[in-house]
Short mmCIF file of N, CA and C in Angstrom, two decimals:
data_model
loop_
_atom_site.label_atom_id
_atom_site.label_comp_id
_atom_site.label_asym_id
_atom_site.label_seq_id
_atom_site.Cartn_x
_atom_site.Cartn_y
_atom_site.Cartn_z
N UNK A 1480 10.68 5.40 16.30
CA UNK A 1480 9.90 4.63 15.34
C UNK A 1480 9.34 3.39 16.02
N UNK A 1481 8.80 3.16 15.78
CA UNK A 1481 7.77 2.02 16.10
C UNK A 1481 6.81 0.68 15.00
N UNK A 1482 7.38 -0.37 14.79
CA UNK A 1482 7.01 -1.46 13.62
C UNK A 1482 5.11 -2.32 13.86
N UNK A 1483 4.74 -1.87 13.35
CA UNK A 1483 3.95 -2.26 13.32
C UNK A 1483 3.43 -3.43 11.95
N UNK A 1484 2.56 -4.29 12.23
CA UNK A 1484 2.10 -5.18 10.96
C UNK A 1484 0.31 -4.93 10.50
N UNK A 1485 0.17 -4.83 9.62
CA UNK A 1485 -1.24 -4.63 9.20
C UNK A 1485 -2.22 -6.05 9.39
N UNK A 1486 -3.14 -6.05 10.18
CA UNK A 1486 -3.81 -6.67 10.72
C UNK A 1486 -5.37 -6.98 9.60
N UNK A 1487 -6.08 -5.93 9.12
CA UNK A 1487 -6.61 -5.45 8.07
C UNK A 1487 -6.57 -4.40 7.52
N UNK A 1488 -6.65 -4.64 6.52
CA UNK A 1488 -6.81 -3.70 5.63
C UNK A 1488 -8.44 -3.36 4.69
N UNK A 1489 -9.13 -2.09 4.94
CA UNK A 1489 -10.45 -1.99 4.37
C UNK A 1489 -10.51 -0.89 3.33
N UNK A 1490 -10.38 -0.72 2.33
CA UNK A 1490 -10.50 0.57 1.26
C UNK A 1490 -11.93 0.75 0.64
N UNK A 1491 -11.77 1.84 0.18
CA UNK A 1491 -13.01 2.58 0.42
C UNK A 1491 -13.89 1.55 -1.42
N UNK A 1492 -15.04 1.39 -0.97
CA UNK A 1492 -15.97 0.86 -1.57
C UNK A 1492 -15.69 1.03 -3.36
N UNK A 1493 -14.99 2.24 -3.65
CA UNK A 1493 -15.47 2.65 -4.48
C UNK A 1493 -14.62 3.05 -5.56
N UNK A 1494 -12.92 2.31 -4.59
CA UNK A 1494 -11.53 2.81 -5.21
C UNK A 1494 -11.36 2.07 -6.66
N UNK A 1495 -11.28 3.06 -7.61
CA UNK A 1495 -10.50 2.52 -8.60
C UNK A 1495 -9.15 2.76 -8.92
N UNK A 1496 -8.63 1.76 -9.12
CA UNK A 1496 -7.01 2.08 -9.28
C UNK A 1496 -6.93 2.75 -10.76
N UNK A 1497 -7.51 2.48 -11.83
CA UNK A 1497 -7.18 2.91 -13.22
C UNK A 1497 -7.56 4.62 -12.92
N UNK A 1498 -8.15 5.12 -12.22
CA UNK A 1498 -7.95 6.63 -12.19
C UNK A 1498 -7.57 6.84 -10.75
N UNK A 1499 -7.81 6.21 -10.01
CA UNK A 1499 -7.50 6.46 -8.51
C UNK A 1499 -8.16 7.40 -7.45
N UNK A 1500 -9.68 6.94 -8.15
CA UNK A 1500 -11.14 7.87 -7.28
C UNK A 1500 -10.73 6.88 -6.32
N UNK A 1501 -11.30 8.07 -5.25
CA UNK A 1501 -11.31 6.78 -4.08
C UNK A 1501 -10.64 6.42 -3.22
N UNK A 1502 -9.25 7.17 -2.88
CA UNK A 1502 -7.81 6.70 -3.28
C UNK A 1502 -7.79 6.81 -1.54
N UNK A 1503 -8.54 5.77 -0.67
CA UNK A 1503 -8.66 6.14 0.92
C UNK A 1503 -8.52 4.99 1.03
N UNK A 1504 -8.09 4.51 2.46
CA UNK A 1504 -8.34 3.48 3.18
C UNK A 1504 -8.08 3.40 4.31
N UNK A 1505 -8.51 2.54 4.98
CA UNK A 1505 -8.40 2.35 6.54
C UNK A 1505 -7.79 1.24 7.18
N UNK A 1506 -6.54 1.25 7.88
CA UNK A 1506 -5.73 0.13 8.39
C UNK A 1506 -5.98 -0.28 10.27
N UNK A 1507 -6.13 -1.54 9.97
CA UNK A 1507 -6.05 -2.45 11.36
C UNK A 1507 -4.95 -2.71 11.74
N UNK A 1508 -4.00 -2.18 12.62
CA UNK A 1508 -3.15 -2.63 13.12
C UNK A 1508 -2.90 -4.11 14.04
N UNK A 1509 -1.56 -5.11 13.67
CA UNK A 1509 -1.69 -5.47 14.90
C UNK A 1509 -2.16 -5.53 16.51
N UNK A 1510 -1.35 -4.45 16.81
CA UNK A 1510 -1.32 -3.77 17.79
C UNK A 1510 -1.49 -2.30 18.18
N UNK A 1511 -1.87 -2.08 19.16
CA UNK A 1511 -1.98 -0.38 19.39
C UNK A 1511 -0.62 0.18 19.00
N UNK A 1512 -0.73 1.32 18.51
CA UNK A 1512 0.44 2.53 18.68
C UNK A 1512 0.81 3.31 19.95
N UNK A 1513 1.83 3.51 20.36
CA UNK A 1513 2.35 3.83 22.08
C UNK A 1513 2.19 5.29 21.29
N UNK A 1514 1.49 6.48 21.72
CA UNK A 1514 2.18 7.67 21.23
C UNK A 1514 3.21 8.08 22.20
N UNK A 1515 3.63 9.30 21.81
CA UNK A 1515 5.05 10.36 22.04
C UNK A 1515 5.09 11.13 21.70
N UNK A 1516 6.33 11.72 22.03
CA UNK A 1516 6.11 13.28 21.35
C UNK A 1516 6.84 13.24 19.92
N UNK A 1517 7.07 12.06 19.25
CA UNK A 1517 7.29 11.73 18.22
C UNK A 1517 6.10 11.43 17.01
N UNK A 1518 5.34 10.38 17.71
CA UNK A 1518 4.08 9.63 17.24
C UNK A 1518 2.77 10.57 17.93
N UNK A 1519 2.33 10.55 17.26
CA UNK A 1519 0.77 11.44 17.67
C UNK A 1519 -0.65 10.66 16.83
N UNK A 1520 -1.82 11.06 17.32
CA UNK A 1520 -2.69 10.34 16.76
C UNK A 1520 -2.92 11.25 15.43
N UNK A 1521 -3.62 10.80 14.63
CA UNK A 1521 -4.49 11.77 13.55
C UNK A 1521 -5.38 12.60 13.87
N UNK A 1522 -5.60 13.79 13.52
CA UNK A 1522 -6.89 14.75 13.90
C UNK A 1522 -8.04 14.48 12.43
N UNK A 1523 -9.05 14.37 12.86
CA UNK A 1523 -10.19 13.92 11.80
C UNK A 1523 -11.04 15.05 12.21
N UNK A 1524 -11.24 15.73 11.15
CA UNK A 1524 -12.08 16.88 11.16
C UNK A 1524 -13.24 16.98 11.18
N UNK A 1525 -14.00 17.90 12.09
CA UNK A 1525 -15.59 17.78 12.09
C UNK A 1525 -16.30 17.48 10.79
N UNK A 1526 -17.40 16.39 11.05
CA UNK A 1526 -18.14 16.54 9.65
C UNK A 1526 -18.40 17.65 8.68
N UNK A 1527 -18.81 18.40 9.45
CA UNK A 1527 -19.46 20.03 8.96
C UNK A 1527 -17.81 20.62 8.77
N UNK A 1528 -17.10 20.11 8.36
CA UNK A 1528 -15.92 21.26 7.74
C UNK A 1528 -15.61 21.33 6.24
N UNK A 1529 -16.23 22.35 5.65
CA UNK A 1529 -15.95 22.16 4.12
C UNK A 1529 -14.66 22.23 3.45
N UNK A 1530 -13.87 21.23 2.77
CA UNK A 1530 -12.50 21.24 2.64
C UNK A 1530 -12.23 22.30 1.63
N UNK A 1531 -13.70 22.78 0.52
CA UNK A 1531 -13.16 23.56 -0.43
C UNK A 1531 -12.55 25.03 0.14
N UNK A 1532 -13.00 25.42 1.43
CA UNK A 1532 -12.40 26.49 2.21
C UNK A 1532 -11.02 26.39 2.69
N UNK A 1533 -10.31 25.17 2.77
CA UNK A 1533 -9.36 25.37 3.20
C UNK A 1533 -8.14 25.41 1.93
N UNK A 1534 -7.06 25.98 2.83
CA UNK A 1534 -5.96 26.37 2.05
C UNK A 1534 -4.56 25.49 1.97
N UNK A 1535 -4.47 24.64 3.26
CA UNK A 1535 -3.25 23.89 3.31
C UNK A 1535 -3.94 22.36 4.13
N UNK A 1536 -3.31 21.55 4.10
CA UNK A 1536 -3.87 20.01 4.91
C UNK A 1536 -2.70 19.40 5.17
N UNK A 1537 -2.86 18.67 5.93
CA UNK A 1537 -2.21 17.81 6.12
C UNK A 1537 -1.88 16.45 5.92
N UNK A 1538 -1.22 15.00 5.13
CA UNK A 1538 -1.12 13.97 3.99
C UNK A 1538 -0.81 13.14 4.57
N UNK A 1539 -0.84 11.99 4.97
CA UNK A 1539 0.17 11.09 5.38
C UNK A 1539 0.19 9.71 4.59
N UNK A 1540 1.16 9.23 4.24
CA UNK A 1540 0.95 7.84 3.38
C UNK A 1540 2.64 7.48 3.57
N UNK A 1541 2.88 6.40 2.58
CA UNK A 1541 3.86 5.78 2.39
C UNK A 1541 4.55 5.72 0.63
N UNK A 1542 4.43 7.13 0.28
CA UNK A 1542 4.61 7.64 -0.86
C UNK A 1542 5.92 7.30 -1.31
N UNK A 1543 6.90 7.70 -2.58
CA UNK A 1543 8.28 7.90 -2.59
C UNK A 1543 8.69 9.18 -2.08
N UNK A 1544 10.27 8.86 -1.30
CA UNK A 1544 10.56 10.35 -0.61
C UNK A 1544 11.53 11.13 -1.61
N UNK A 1545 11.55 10.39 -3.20
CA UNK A 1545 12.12 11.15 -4.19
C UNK A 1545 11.41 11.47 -5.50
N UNK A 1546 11.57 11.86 -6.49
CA UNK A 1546 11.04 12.77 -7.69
C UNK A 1546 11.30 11.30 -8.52
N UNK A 1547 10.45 10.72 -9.02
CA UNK A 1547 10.33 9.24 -10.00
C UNK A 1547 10.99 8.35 -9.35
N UNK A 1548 10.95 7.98 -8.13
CA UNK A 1548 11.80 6.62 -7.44
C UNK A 1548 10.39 5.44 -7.73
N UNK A 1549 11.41 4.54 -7.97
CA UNK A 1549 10.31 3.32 -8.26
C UNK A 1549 10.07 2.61 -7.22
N UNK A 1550 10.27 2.79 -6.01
CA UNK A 1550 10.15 2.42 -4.66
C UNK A 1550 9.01 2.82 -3.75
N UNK A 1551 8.13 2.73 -3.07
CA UNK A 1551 7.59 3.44 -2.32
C UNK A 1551 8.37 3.38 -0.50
N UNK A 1552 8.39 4.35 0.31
CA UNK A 1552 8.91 4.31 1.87
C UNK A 1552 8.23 3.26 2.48
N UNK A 1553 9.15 2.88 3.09
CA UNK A 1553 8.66 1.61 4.55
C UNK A 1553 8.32 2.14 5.80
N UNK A 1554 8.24 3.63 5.80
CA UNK A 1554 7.99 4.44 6.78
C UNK A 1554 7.36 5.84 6.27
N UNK A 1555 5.98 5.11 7.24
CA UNK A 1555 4.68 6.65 7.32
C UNK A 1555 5.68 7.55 7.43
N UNK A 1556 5.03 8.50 5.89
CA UNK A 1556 5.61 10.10 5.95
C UNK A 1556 4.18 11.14 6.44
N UNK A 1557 4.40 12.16 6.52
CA UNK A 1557 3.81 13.06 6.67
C UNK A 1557 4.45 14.52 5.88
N UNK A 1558 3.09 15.26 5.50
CA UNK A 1558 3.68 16.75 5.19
C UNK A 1558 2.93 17.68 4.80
N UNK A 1559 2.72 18.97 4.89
CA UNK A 1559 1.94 19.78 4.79
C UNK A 1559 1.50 20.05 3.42
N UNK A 1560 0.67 20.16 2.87
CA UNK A 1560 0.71 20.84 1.65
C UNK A 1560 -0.35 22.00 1.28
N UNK A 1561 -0.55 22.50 0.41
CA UNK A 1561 -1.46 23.45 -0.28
C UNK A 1561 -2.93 22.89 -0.93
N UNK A 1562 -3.82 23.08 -0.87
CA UNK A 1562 -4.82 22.58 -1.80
C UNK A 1562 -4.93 23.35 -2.66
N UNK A 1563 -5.18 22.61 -3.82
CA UNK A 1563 -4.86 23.23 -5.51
C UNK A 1563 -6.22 22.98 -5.95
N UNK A 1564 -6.21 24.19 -6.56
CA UNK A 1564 -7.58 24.46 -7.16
C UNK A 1564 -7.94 23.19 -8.49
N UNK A 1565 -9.18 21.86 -8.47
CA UNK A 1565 -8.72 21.01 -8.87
C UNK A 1565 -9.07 20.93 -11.09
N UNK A 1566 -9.32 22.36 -11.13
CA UNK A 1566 -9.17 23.32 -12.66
C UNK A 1566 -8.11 23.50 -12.72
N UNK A 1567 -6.96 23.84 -12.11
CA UNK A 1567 -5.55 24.33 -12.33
C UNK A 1567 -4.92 22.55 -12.14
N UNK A 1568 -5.67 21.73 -11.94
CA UNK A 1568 -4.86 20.85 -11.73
C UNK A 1568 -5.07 19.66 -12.71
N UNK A 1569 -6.28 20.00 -13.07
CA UNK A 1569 -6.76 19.15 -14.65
C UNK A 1569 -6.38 20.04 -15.99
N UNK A 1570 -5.46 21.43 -15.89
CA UNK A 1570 -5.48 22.06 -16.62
C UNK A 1570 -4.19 21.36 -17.90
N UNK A 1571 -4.18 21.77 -18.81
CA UNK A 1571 -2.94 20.74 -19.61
C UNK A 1571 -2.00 21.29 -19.67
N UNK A 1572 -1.24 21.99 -18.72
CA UNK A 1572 0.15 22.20 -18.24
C UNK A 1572 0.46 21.41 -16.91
N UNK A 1573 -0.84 20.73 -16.71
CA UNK A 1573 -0.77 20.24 -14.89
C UNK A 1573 -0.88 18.57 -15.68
N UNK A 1574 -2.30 17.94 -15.25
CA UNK A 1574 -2.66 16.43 -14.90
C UNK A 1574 -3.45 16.17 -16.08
N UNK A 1575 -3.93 16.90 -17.07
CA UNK A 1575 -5.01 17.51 -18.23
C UNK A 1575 -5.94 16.84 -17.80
N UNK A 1576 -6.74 16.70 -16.88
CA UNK A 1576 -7.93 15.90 -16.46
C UNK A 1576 -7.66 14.57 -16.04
N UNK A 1577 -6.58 14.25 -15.66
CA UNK A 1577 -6.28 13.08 -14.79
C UNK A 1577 -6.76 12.78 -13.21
N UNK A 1578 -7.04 14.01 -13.22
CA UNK A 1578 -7.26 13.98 -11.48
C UNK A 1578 -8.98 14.14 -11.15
N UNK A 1579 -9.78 13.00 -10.32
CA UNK A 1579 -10.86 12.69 -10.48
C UNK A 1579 -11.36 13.61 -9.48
N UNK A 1580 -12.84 13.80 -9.89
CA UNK A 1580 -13.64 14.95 -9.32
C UNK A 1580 -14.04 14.28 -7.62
N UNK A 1581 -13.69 13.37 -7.39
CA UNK A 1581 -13.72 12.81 -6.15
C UNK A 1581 -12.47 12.54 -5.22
N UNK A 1582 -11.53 12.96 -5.77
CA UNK A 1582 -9.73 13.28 -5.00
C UNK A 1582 -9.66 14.79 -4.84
N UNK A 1583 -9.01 14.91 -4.16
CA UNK A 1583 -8.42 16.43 -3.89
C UNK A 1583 -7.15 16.84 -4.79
N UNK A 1584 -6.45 18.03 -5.13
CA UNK A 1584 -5.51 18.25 -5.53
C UNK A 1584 -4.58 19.02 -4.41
N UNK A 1585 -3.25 18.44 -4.20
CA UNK A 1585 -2.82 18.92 -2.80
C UNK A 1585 -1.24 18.98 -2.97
N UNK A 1586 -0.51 20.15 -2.91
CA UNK A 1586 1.22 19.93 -3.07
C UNK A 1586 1.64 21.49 -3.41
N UNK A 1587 2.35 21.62 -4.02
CA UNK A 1587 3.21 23.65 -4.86
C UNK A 1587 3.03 22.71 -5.70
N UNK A 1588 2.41 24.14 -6.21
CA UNK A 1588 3.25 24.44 -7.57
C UNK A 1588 4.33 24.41 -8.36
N UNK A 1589 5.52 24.92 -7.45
CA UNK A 1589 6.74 24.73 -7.98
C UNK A 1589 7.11 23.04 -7.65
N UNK A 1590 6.42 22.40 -7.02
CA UNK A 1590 6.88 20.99 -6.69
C UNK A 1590 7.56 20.88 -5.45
N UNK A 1591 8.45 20.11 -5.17
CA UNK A 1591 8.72 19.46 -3.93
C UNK A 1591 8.72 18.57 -2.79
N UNK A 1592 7.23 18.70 -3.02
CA UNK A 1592 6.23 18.22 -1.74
C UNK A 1592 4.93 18.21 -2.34
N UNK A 1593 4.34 16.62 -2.30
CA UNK A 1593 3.12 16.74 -2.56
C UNK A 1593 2.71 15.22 -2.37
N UNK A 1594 1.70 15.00 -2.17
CA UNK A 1594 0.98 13.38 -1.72
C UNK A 1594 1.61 12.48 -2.26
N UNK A 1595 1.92 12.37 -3.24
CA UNK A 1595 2.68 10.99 -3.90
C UNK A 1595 4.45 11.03 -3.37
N UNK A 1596 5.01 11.99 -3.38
CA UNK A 1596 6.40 12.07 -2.83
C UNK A 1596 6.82 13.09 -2.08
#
């Protein structure tokens, strides 16, 4: 592990927190990150890659690492997930239209694992 301090912080133009369009941002570190075979950089995908084709992605944030913890981690997680069709995910057994046409829907079904924890 490696401590780093946020230097800036820039979010995207357009974030609203009351629905959470938008929900990106971009951090200035202090300092550089040493990688390893622990730490690795991010892969940022060609412009021309349409995400509605893909099937699984990859998340990283500082989410909770439990099911309703009122805490968020002090340490970048990472984890694979599924992209969810974002009709099954506004559907009213899911988010009933909570989830904005400008976010992705990303985690199982059955739960476990998904962007927020």
């Amino acid at each position: 592990a490696q401590m780093r301090s946020v230097k800036q912080l820039v979010m995207h133009q357009y974030y609203n927190p009351a629905d959470m369009s938008y929900d990106i941002a971009l951090l200035e570190l202090d300092h550089p990150v040493q990688c390893s075979p622990y730490i690795q950089l991010a892969c940022v995908p060609d412009a021309t890659l349409s995400v509605s084709e893909l099937q699984n992605c990859w998340v990283a944030g500082w989410g909770s690492t439990a099911a309703r913890a009122q805490k968020s981690s002090d340490h970048l997680q990472e984890a694979k997930v599924q992209l969810i069709d974002l009709k099954l995910c506004n559907s009213s057994h899911w988010y009933a239209g909570d989830i904005h046409t400008h976010n992705l829907c990303a985690g199982y079904p059955q739960g476990t694992i998904d962007p927020c924890q």
